[in-house]
Amino acid sequence: MEREELLNDLLVMLFNEVLDMENRALITGTFKEISINDMHIIDAIGVQESKNMSTVAKAVSVTVGTLTTAVNNLVKKGYVSRVRSPEDKRVVLLSLTEKGIAAYQKHAAFHRRMVETVMDGFEGEEMEVLTRALGKLRGYFRDLGV
């Protein structure tokens, strides 16, 4: 197998496996009523200050219209609250409810364990090379702008 073909296979399998593991680890029990895409919206809203719709839409790479549909469902399910900005009534601000914060924390813990596991397998220069390679890969995907 050529190096390019092997790299392609590894990237595709890794991407699919991360999504599958994330789905199996997170969309269970209390959170089985939401999708992994919903979990990523919850993650983009975060636990800090409220965020406007445009900021969250950009973070998850969807249109504001698509986000509106997803947020409507998350509001109905009790994960997200939506309020108008006191400064500008046209701006909708999103924040997480207690249920949303619990989902956020479960997602963050999954990612923390994943990163810790990867870091345990690499040392010194290997970790630097991996970090640089993943940064280049991310840059490539961002440059595509698809």
CSV table of N, CA and C in Angstrom, one decimal:
chain,number,residue,atom,x,y,z
A,1,MET,N,0.8,-1.2,0.0
A,1,MET,CA,0.0,0.0,0.0
A,1,MET,C,0.9,1.2,0.0
A,2,GLU,N,0.6,2.2,-0.9
A,2,GLU,CA,1.4,3.4,-0.9
A,2,GLU,C,1.2,4.2,0.3
A,3,ARG,N,2.2,5.0,0.6
A,3,ARG,CA,2.1,5.9,1.8
A,3,ARG,C,0.9,6.8,1.8
A,4,GLU,N,0.6,7.4,0.7
A,4,GLU,CA,-0.6,8.3,0.6
A,4,GLU,C,-1.9,7.6,0.9
A,5,GLU,N,-2.0,6.4,0.3
A,5,GLU,CA,-3.2,5.6,0.5
A,5,GLU,C,-3.3,5.1,2.0
A,6,LEU,N,-2.2,4.7,2.6
A,6,LEU,CA,-2.2,4.4,4.0
A,6,LEU,C,-2.6,5.5,4.8
A,7,LEU,N,-2.0,6.7,4.6
A,7,LEU,CA,-2.4,7.9,5.3
A,7,LEU,C,-3.9,8.3,5.2
A,8,ASN,N,-4.4,8.2,4.0
A,8,ASN,CA,-5.8,8.4,3.7
A,8,ASN,C,-6.6,7.5,4.5
A,9,ASP,N,-6.3,6.2,4.5
A,9,ASP,CA,-7.1,5.2,5.2
A,9,ASP,C,-7.0,5.5,6.7
A,10,LEU,N,-5.9,5.8,7.2
A,10,LEU,CA,-5.7,6.1,8.6
A,10,LEU,C,-6.6,7.3,9.1
A,11,LEU,N,-6.5,8.4,8.3
A,11,LEU,CA,-7.3,9.6,8.6
A,11,LEU,C,-8.8,9.3,8.6
A,12,VAL,N,-9.2,8.6,7.5
A,12,VAL,CA,-10.7,8.3,7.4
A,12,VAL,C,-11.1,7.4,8.6
A,13,MET,N,-10.4,6.4,8.9
A,13,MET,CA,-10.7,5.5,10.0
A,13,MET,C,-10.7,6.2,11.3
A,14,LEU,N,-9.7,7.0,11.5
A,14,LEU,CA,-9.5,7.8,12.8
A,14,LEU,C,-10.7,8.7,13.0
A,15,PHE,N,-11.1,9.5,11.9
A,15,PHE,CA,-12.2,10.4,12.0
A,15,PHE,C,-13.5,9.6,12.3
A,16,ASN,N,-13.7,8.5,11.6
A,16,ASN,CA,-14.9,7.8,11.9
A,16,ASN,C,-15.0,7.1,13.2
A,17,GLU,N,-13.8,6.6,13.7
A,17,GLU,CA,-13.7,6.0,15.0
A,17,GLU,C,-13.9,7.0,16.1
A,18,VAL,N,-13.4,8.2,16.0
A,18,VAL,CA,-13.5,9.2,17.0
A,18,VAL,C,-15.0,9.6,17.1
A,19,LEU,N,-15.7,9.8,16.0
A,19,LEU,CA,-17.1,10.1,16.0
A,19,LEU,C,-17.9,9.0,16.6
A,20,ASP,N,-17.6,7.8,16.2
A,20,ASP,CA,-18.3,6.6,16.8
A,20,ASP,C,-18.1,6.5,18.3
A,21,MET,N,-16.9,6.6,18.7
A,21,MET,CA,-16.6,6.5,20.2
A,21,MET,C,-17.3,7.6,20.9
A,22,GLU,N,-17.2,8.8,20.4
A,22,GLU,CA,-17.8,10.0,21.0
A,22,GLU,C,-19.3,9.7,21.1
A,23,ASN,N,-19.9,9.2,20.1
A,23,ASN,CA,-21.4,9.0,20.1
A,23,ASN,C,-21.7,7.9,21.1
A,24,ARG,N,-21.0,6.8,21.1
A,24,ARG,CA,-21.3,5.7,22.1
A,24,ARG,C,-21.0,6.1,23.5
A,25,ALA,N,-20.0,7.0,23.8
A,25,ALA,CA,-19.6,7.4,25.1
A,25,ALA,C,-20.5,8.5,25.7
A,26,LEU,N,-21.1,9.3,24.8
A,26,LEU,CA,-21.8,10.5,25.3
A,26,LEU,C,-23.3,10.4,25.1
A,27,ILE,N,-23.8,9.8,24.1
A,27,ILE,CA,-25.2,9.8,23.8
A,27,ILE,C,-25.8,8.6,24.4
A,28,THR,N,-25.8,8.6,25.7
A,28,THR,CA,-26.3,7.4,26.5
A,28,THR,C,-27.0,8.0,27.7
A,29,GLY,N,-27.8,7.1,28.4
A,29,GLY,CA,-28.4,7.5,29.7
A,29,GLY,C,-29.2,8.8,29.6
A,30,THR,N,-28.8,9.7,30.4
A,30,THR,CA,-29.5,11.0,30.5
A,30,THR,C,-29.5,11.8,29.2
A,31,PHE,N,-28.4,11.6,28.4
A,31,PHE,CA,-28.3,12.4,27.2
A,31,PHE,C,-28.6,11.6,25.9
A,32,LYS,N,-29.4,10.5,26.0
A,32,LYS,CA,-29.7,9.7,24.8
A,32,LYS,C,-30.7,10.4,23.9
A,33,GLU,N,-31.3,11.5,24.4
A,33,GLU,CA,-32.3,12.2,23.6
A,33,GLU,C,-31.7,13.2,22.6
A,34,ILE,N,-30.4,13.4,22.7
A,34,ILE,CA,-29.8,14.4,21.8
A,34,ILE,C,-28.8,13.7,20.9
A,35,SER,N,-28.4,14.4,19.9
A,35,SER,CA,-27.4,13.8,18.9
A,35,SER,C,-26.0,14.3,19.2
A,36,ILE,N,-25.0,13.7,18.6
A,36,ILE,CA,-23.6,14.2,18.7
A,36,ILE,C,-23.5,15.6,18.2
A,37,ASN,N,-24.3,16.0,17.2
A,37,ASN,CA,-24.3,17.4,16.7
A,37,ASN,C,-24.8,18.3,17.7
A,38,ASP,N,-25.9,17.9,18.4
A,38,ASP,CA,-26.4,18.7,19.5
A,38,ASP,C,-25.3,18.9,20.6
A,39,MET,N,-24.6,17.8,20.9
A,39,MET,CA,-23.5,17.9,21.9
A,39,MET,C,-22.5,18.9,21.5
A,40,HIS,N,-22.2,19.0,20.2
A,40,HIS,CA,-21.2,19.9,19.7
A,40,HIS,C,-21.7,21.3,19.8
A,41,ILE,N,-23.0,21.5,19.6
A,41,ILE,CA,-23.6,22.9,19.8
A,41,ILE,C,-23.5,23.3,21.3
A,42,ILE,N,-23.8,22.3,22.2
A,42,ILE,CA,-23.7,22.6,23.6
A,42,ILE,C,-22.3,23.0,23.9
A,43,ASP,N,-21.3,22.3,23.4
A,43,ASP,CA,-19.9,22.6,23.6
A,43,ASP,C,-19.5,24.0,23.1
A,44,ALA,N,-20.1,24.3,21.9
A,44,ALA,CA,-19.8,25.6,21.4
A,44,ALA,C,-20.4,26.8,22.2
A,45,ILE,N,-21.5,26.5,22.8
A,45,ILE,CA,-22.1,27.5,23.7
A,45,ILE,C,-21.3,27.7,24.9
A,46,GLY,N,-20.9,26.6,25.5
A,46,GLY,CA,-19.9,26.6,26.6
A,46,GLY,C,-20.6,27.1,27.9
A,47,VAL,N,-19.7,27.2,28.9
A,47,VAL,CA,-20.2,27.5,30.3
A,47,VAL,C,-19.8,28.8,30.8
A,48,GLN,N,-19.1,29.6,29.9
A,48,GLN,CA,-18.7,30.9,30.3
A,48,GLN,C,-19.8,31.9,30.1
A,49,GLU,N,-19.6,33.0,29.4
A,49,GLU,CA,-20.7,34.0,29.1
A,49,GLU,C,-21.6,33.5,28.0
A,50,SER,N,-22.8,34.1,28.0
A,50,SER,CA,-23.7,33.8,26.9
A,50,SER,C,-23.1,34.1,25.6
A,51,LYS,N,-23.5,33.4,24.5
A,51,LYS,CA,-23.0,33.7,23.2
A,51,LYS,C,-24.1,33.9,22.2
A,52,ASN,N,-23.9,34.8,21.2
A,52,ASN,CA,-24.9,35.0,20.2
A,52,ASN,C,-25.0,33.9,19.2
A,53,MET,N,-26.1,33.9,18.5
A,53,MET,CA,-26.3,32.8,17.5
A,53,MET,C,-25.2,32.8,16.4
A,54,SER,N,-24.8,33.9,16.0
A,54,SER,CA,-23.7,33.9,14.9
A,54,SER,C,-22.4,33.3,15.4
A,55,THR,N,-22.0,33.6,16.6
A,55,THR,CA,-20.8,33.1,17.1
A,55,THR,C,-20.9,31.5,17.2
A,56,VAL,N,-22.0,31.0,17.7
A,56,VAL,CA,-22.1,29.6,17.9
A,56,VAL,C,-22.2,28.9,16.5
A,57,ALA,N,-23.0,29.5,15.6
A,57,ALA,CA,-23.1,29.0,14.2
A,57,ALA,C,-21.7,28.8,13.6
A,58,LYS,N,-20.9,29.9,13.7
A,58,LYS,CA,-19.6,29.9,13.1
A,58,LYS,C,-18.7,28.8,13.8
A,59,ALA,N,-18.8,28.6,15.1
A,59,ALA,CA,-18.0,27.6,15.8
A,59,ALA,C,-18.3,26.2,15.4
A,60,VAL,N,-19.6,25.9,15.0
A,60,VAL,CA,-20.0,24.6,14.6
A,60,VAL,C,-20.1,24.5,13.1
A,61,SER,N,-19.8,25.5,12.4
A,61,SER,CA,-19.8,25.5,10.9
A,61,SER,C,-21.1,25.2,10.3
A,62,VAL,N,-22.2,25.9,10.8
A,62,VAL,CA,-23.5,25.8,10.2
A,62,VAL,C,-24.0,27.2,10.0
A,63,THR,N,-25.1,27.3,9.2
A,63,THR,CA,-25.8,28.6,9.1
A,63,THR,C,-26.6,29.0,10.3
A,64,VAL,N,-26.9,30.2,10.5
A,64,VAL,CA,-27.7,30.6,11.7
A,64,VAL,C,-29.1,30.0,11.6
A,65,GLY,N,-29.6,29.8,10.4
A,65,GLY,CA,-30.9,29.1,10.2
A,65,GLY,C,-30.9,27.7,10.6
A,66,THR,N,-29.8,27.0,10.3
A,66,THR,CA,-29.7,25.6,10.7
A,66,THR,C,-29.5,25.5,12.2
A,67,LEU,N,-28.7,26.4,12.8
A,67,LEU,CA,-28.5,26.5,14.2
A,67,LEU,C,-29.9,26.8,14.9
A,68,THR,N,-30.7,27.6,14.4
A,68,THR,CA,-32.0,28.0,15.0
A,68,THR,C,-32.8,26.7,15.2
A,69,THR,N,-32.9,25.9,14.2
A,69,THR,CA,-33.7,24.6,14.3
A,69,THR,C,-33.1,23.8,15.4
A,70,ALA,N,-31.8,23.6,15.5
A,70,ALA,CA,-31.2,22.8,16.5
A,70,ALA,C,-31.4,23.4,17.9
A,71,VAL,N,-31.2,24.7,18.0
A,71,VAL,CA,-31.4,25.3,19.3
A,71,VAL,C,-32.9,25.2,19.8
A,72,ASN,N,-33.8,25.3,18.8
A,72,ASN,CA,-35.2,25.2,19.2
A,72,ASN,C,-35.4,23.8,19.9
A,73,ASN,N,-34.8,22.8,19.3
A,73,ASN,CA,-35.0,21.4,19.9
A,73,ASN,C,-34.2,21.3,21.3
A,74,LEU,N,-33.1,22.0,21.4
A,74,LEU,CA,-32.3,21.9,22.6
A,74,LEU,C,-33.0,22.7,23.7
A,75,VAL,N,-33.7,23.8,23.3
A,75,VAL,CA,-34.5,24.6,24.3
A,75,VAL,C,-35.7,23.7,24.8
A,76,LYS,N,-36.4,23.0,23.9
A,76,LYS,CA,-37.5,22.2,24.2
A,76,LYS,C,-37.1,21.0,25.2
A,77,LYS,N,-35.9,20.5,25.0
A,77,LYS,CA,-35.4,19.4,25.8
A,77,LYS,C,-34.7,19.9,27.1
A,78,GLY,N,-34.6,21.2,27.2
A,78,GLY,CA,-34.1,21.7,28.5
A,78,GLY,C,-32.6,21.8,28.6
A,79,TYR,N,-31.9,21.9,27.5
A,79,TYR,CA,-30.4,22.0,27.6
A,79,TYR,C,-29.9,23.4,27.4
A,80,VAL,N,-30.7,24.2,26.7
A,80,VAL,CA,-30.3,25.6,26.3
A,80,VAL,C,-31.4,26.6,26.7
A,81,SER,N,-30.9,27.8,27.1
A,81,SER,CA,-31.9,28.9,27.3
A,81,SER,C,-31.5,30.0,26.3
A,82,ARG,N,-32.5,30.7,25.9
A,82,ARG,CA,-32.4,31.7,24.9
A,82,ARG,C,-33.0,33.0,25.4
A,83,VAL,N,-32.2,34.1,25.4
A,83,VAL,CA,-32.8,35.4,25.8
A,83,VAL,C,-32.3,36.4,24.9
A,84,ARG,N,-33.1,37.5,24.8
A,84,ARG,CA,-32.7,38.7,24.0
A,84,ARG,C,-31.7,39.5,24.7
A,85,SER,N,-30.7,40.1,24.0
A,85,SER,CA,-29.7,40.9,24.6
A,85,SER,C,-30.4,42.2,25.1
A,86,PRO,N,-30.0,42.6,26.4
A,86,PRO,CA,-30.6,43.8,26.9
A,86,PRO,C,-30.2,45.0,26.1
A,87,GLU,N,-29.0,45.0,25.5
A,87,GLU,CA,-28.4,46.1,24.8
A,87,GLU,C,-29.1,46.2,23.4
A,88,ASP,N,-29.3,45.1,22.8
A,88,ASP,CA,-29.8,45.1,21.4
A,88,ASP,C,-30.9,43.9,21.3
A,89,LYS,N,-32.1,44.2,21.3
A,89,LYS,CA,-33.2,43.2,21.3
A,89,LYS,C,-33.2,42.3,20.1
A,90,ARG,N,-32.5,42.7,19.0
A,90,ARG,CA,-32.4,41.8,17.8
A,90,ARG,C,-31.4,40.7,18.0
A,91,VAL,N,-30.6,40.8,19.0
A,91,VAL,CA,-29.5,39.8,19.3
A,91,VAL,C,-30.1,38.7,20.3
A,92,VAL,N,-30.0,37.4,19.8
A,92,VAL,CA,-30.4,36.3,20.7
A,92,VAL,C,-29.1,35.8,21.4
A,93,LEU,N,-29.2,35.6,22.7
A,93,LEU,CA,-28.0,35.1,23.4
A,93,LEU,C,-28.4,33.7,23.9
A,94,LEU,N,-27.4,32.8,23.8
A,94,LEU,CA,-27.6,31.4,24.2
A,94,LEU,C,-26.8,31.1,25.4
A,95,SER,N,-27.3,30.4,26.3
A,95,SER,CA,-26.6,29.9,27.5
A,95,SER,C,-27.1,28.5,27.8
A,96,LEU,N,-26.3,27.8,28.6
A,96,LEU,CA,-26.7,26.4,29.0
A,96,LEU,C,-27.5,26.4,30.3
A,97,THR,N,-28.5,25.5,30.4
A,97,THR,CA,-29.2,25.2,31.6
A,97,THR,C,-28.3,24.3,32.4
A,98,GLU,N,-28.8,23.9,33.6
A,98,GLU,CA,-28.1,22.9,34.4
A,98,GLU,C,-27.9,21.6,33.7
A,99,LYS,N,-29.0,21.2,33.0
A,99,LYS,CA,-28.9,20.0,32.2
A,99,LYS,C,-27.9,20.1,31.0
A,100,GLY,N,-27.8,21.3,30.4
A,100,GLY,CA,-26.8,21.6,29.4
A,100,GLY,C,-25.4,21.6,29.9
A,101,ILE,N,-25.2,22.1,31.1
A,101,ILE,CA,-23.9,22.2,31.7
A,101,ILE,C,-23.5,20.7,32.0
A,102,ALA,N,-24.4,19.9,32.5
A,102,ALA,CA,-24.0,18.5,32.8
A,102,ALA,C,-23.6,17.8,31.5
A,103,ALA,N,-24.3,18.0,30.4
A,103,ALA,CA,-23.9,17.5,29.1
A,103,ALA,C,-22.5,18.0,28.6
A,104,TYR,N,-22.3,19.3,28.8
A,104,TYR,CA,-21.0,20.0,28.5
A,104,TYR,C,-19.9,19.3,29.2
A,105,GLN,N,-20.1,19.1,30.5
A,105,GLN,CA,-19.0,18.5,31.4
A,105,GLN,C,-18.7,17.1,31.0
A,106,LYS,N,-19.8,16.3,30.6
A,106,LYS,CA,-19.5,14.9,30.1
A,106,LYS,C,-18.7,14.9,28.8
A,107,HIS,N,-19.0,15.8,27.9
A,107,HIS,CA,-18.3,16.0,26.7
A,107,HIS,C,-16.9,16.4,26.9
A,108,ALA,N,-16.7,17.4,27.8
A,108,ALA,CA,-15.3,17.8,28.1
A,108,ALA,C,-14.5,16.7,28.7
A,109,ALA,N,-15.1,15.9,29.6
A,109,ALA,CA,-14.4,14.8,30.3
A,109,ALA,C,-13.9,13.8,29.2
A,110,PHE,N,-14.8,13.5,28.3
A,110,PHE,CA,-14.5,12.5,27.2
A,110,PHE,C,-13.2,13.0,26.4
A,111,HIS,N,-13.3,14.3,26.0
A,111,HIS,CA,-12.1,14.8,25.3
A,111,HIS,C,-10.9,14.9,26.1
A,112,ARG,N,-11.0,15.2,27.4
A,112,ARG,CA,-9.8,15.2,28.3
A,112,ARG,C,-9.2,13.8,28.4
A,113,ARG,N,-10.0,12.8,28.5
A,113,ARG,CA,-9.5,11.4,28.6
A,113,ARG,C,-8.9,11.0,27.3
A,114,MET,N,-9.4,11.4,26.2
A,114,MET,CA,-8.9,11.1,24.8
A,114,MET,C,-7.5,11.7,24.7
A,115,VAL,N,-7.4,13.0,25.0
A,115,VAL,CA,-6.1,13.7,24.9
A,115,VAL,C,-5.1,13.1,25.9
A,116,GLU,N,-5.5,12.8,27.1
A,116,GLU,CA,-4.5,12.2,28.0
A,116,GLU,C,-4.0,10.8,27.5
A,117,THR,N,-4.9,10.1,26.9
A,117,THR,CA,-4.5,8.8,26.4
A,117,THR,C,-3.5,8.9,25.3
A,118,VAL,N,-3.8,9.9,24.4
A,118,VAL,CA,-2.8,10.1,23.3
A,118,VAL,C,-1.5,10.6,23.8
A,119,MET,N,-1.5,11.5,24.7
A,119,MET,CA,-0.3,12.0,25.3
A,119,MET,C,0.5,11.0,26.0
A,120,ASP,N,-0.1,10.0,26.6
A,120,ASP,CA,0.6,8.9,27.3
A,120,ASP,C,1.4,8.0,26.3
A,121,GLY,N,1.0,8.0,25.0
A,121,GLY,CA,1.6,7.2,24.0
A,121,GLY,C,2.8,7.9,23.3
A,122,PHE,N,3.0,9.2,23.6
A,122,PHE,CA,4.1,9.9,22.9
A,122,PHE,C,4.9,10.6,24.0
A,123,GLU,N,6.2,10.8,23.6
A,123,GLU,CA,7.1,11.5,24.4
A,123,GLU,C,7.9,12.6,23.7
A,124,GLY,N,8.2,13.6,24.4
A,124,GLY,CA,9.1,14.7,23.9
A,124,GLY,C,8.9,15.1,22.4
A,125,GLU,N,9.9,14.8,21.6
A,125,GLU,CA,9.9,15.2,20.2
A,125,GLU,C,8.7,14.6,19.4
A,126,GLU,N,8.3,13.3,19.8
A,126,GLU,CA,7.2,12.7,19.1
A,126,GLU,C,5.9,13.5,19.3
A,127,MET,N,5.7,14.0,20.5
A,127,MET,CA,4.5,14.8,20.8
A,127,MET,C,4.6,16.1,20.0
A,128,GLU,N,5.8,16.7,19.9
A,128,GLU,CA,5.9,18.0,19.1
A,128,GLU,C,5.6,17.7,17.6
A,129,VAL,N,6.1,16.6,17.1
A,129,VAL,CA,5.8,16.2,15.7
A,129,VAL,C,4.3,16.0,15.4
A,130,LEU,N,3.7,15.2,16.3
A,130,LEU,CA,2.3,15.0,16.2
A,130,LEU,C,1.5,16.3,16.3
A,131,THR,N,1.8,17.1,17.2
A,131,THR,CA,1.1,18.4,17.3
A,131,THR,C,1.3,19.3,16.1
A,132,ARG,N,2.5,19.3,15.6
A,132,ARG,CA,2.7,20.1,14.3
A,132,ARG,C,1.9,19.5,13.2
A,133,ALA,N,1.9,18.2,13.0
A,133,ALA,CA,1.2,17.5,11.9
A,133,ALA,C,-0.3,17.7,12.0
A,134,LEU,N,-0.8,17.6,13.2
A,134,LEU,CA,-2.3,17.8,13.4
A,134,LEU,C,-2.6,19.3,13.1
A,135,GLY,N,-1.7,20.2,13.5
A,135,GLY,CA,-1.9,21.6,13.2
A,135,GLY,C,-2.0,21.9,11.7
A,136,LYS,N,-1.1,21.3,11.0
A,136,LYS,CA,-1.0,21.4,9.5
A,136,LYS,C,-2.3,20.9,8.9
A,137,LEU,N,-2.7,19.7,9.4
A,137,LEU,CA,-4.0,19.1,8.9
A,137,LEU,C,-5.2,20.0,9.2
A,138,ARG,N,-5.2,20.6,10.4
A,138,ARG,CA,-6.3,21.5,10.7
A,138,ARG,C,-6.3,22.7,9.8
A,139,GLY,N,-5.1,23.2,9.5
A,139,GLY,CA,-5.0,24.4,8.7
A,139,GLY,C,-5.4,24.1,7.3
A,140,TYR,N,-5.1,22.9,6.8
A,140,TYR,CA,-5.6,22.4,5.5
A,140,TYR,C,-7.1,22.5,5.4
A,141,PHE,N,-7.8,21.9,6.4
A,141,PHE,CA,-9.2,21.8,6.4
A,141,PHE,C,-9.8,23.2,6.5
A,142,ARG,N,-9.2,24.1,7.3
A,142,ARG,CA,-9.7,25.4,7.4
A,142,ARG,C,-9.6,26.2,6.1
A,143,ASP,N,-8.5,26.0,5.4
A,143,ASP,CA,-8.2,26.7,4.2
A,143,ASP,C,-9.2,26.2,3.1
A,144,LEU,N,-9.7,25.0,3.2
A,144,LEU,CA,-10.7,24.5,2.2
A,144,LEU,C,-11.9,25.4,2.2
A,145,GLY,N,-12.3,25.7,3.4
A,145,GLY,CA,-13.5,26.6,3.6
A,145,GLY,C,-14.8,26.0,3.0
A,146,VAL,N,-14.8,24.7,3.0
A,146,VAL,CA,-16.0,24.1,2.4
A,146,VAL,C,-17.2,24.1,3.3
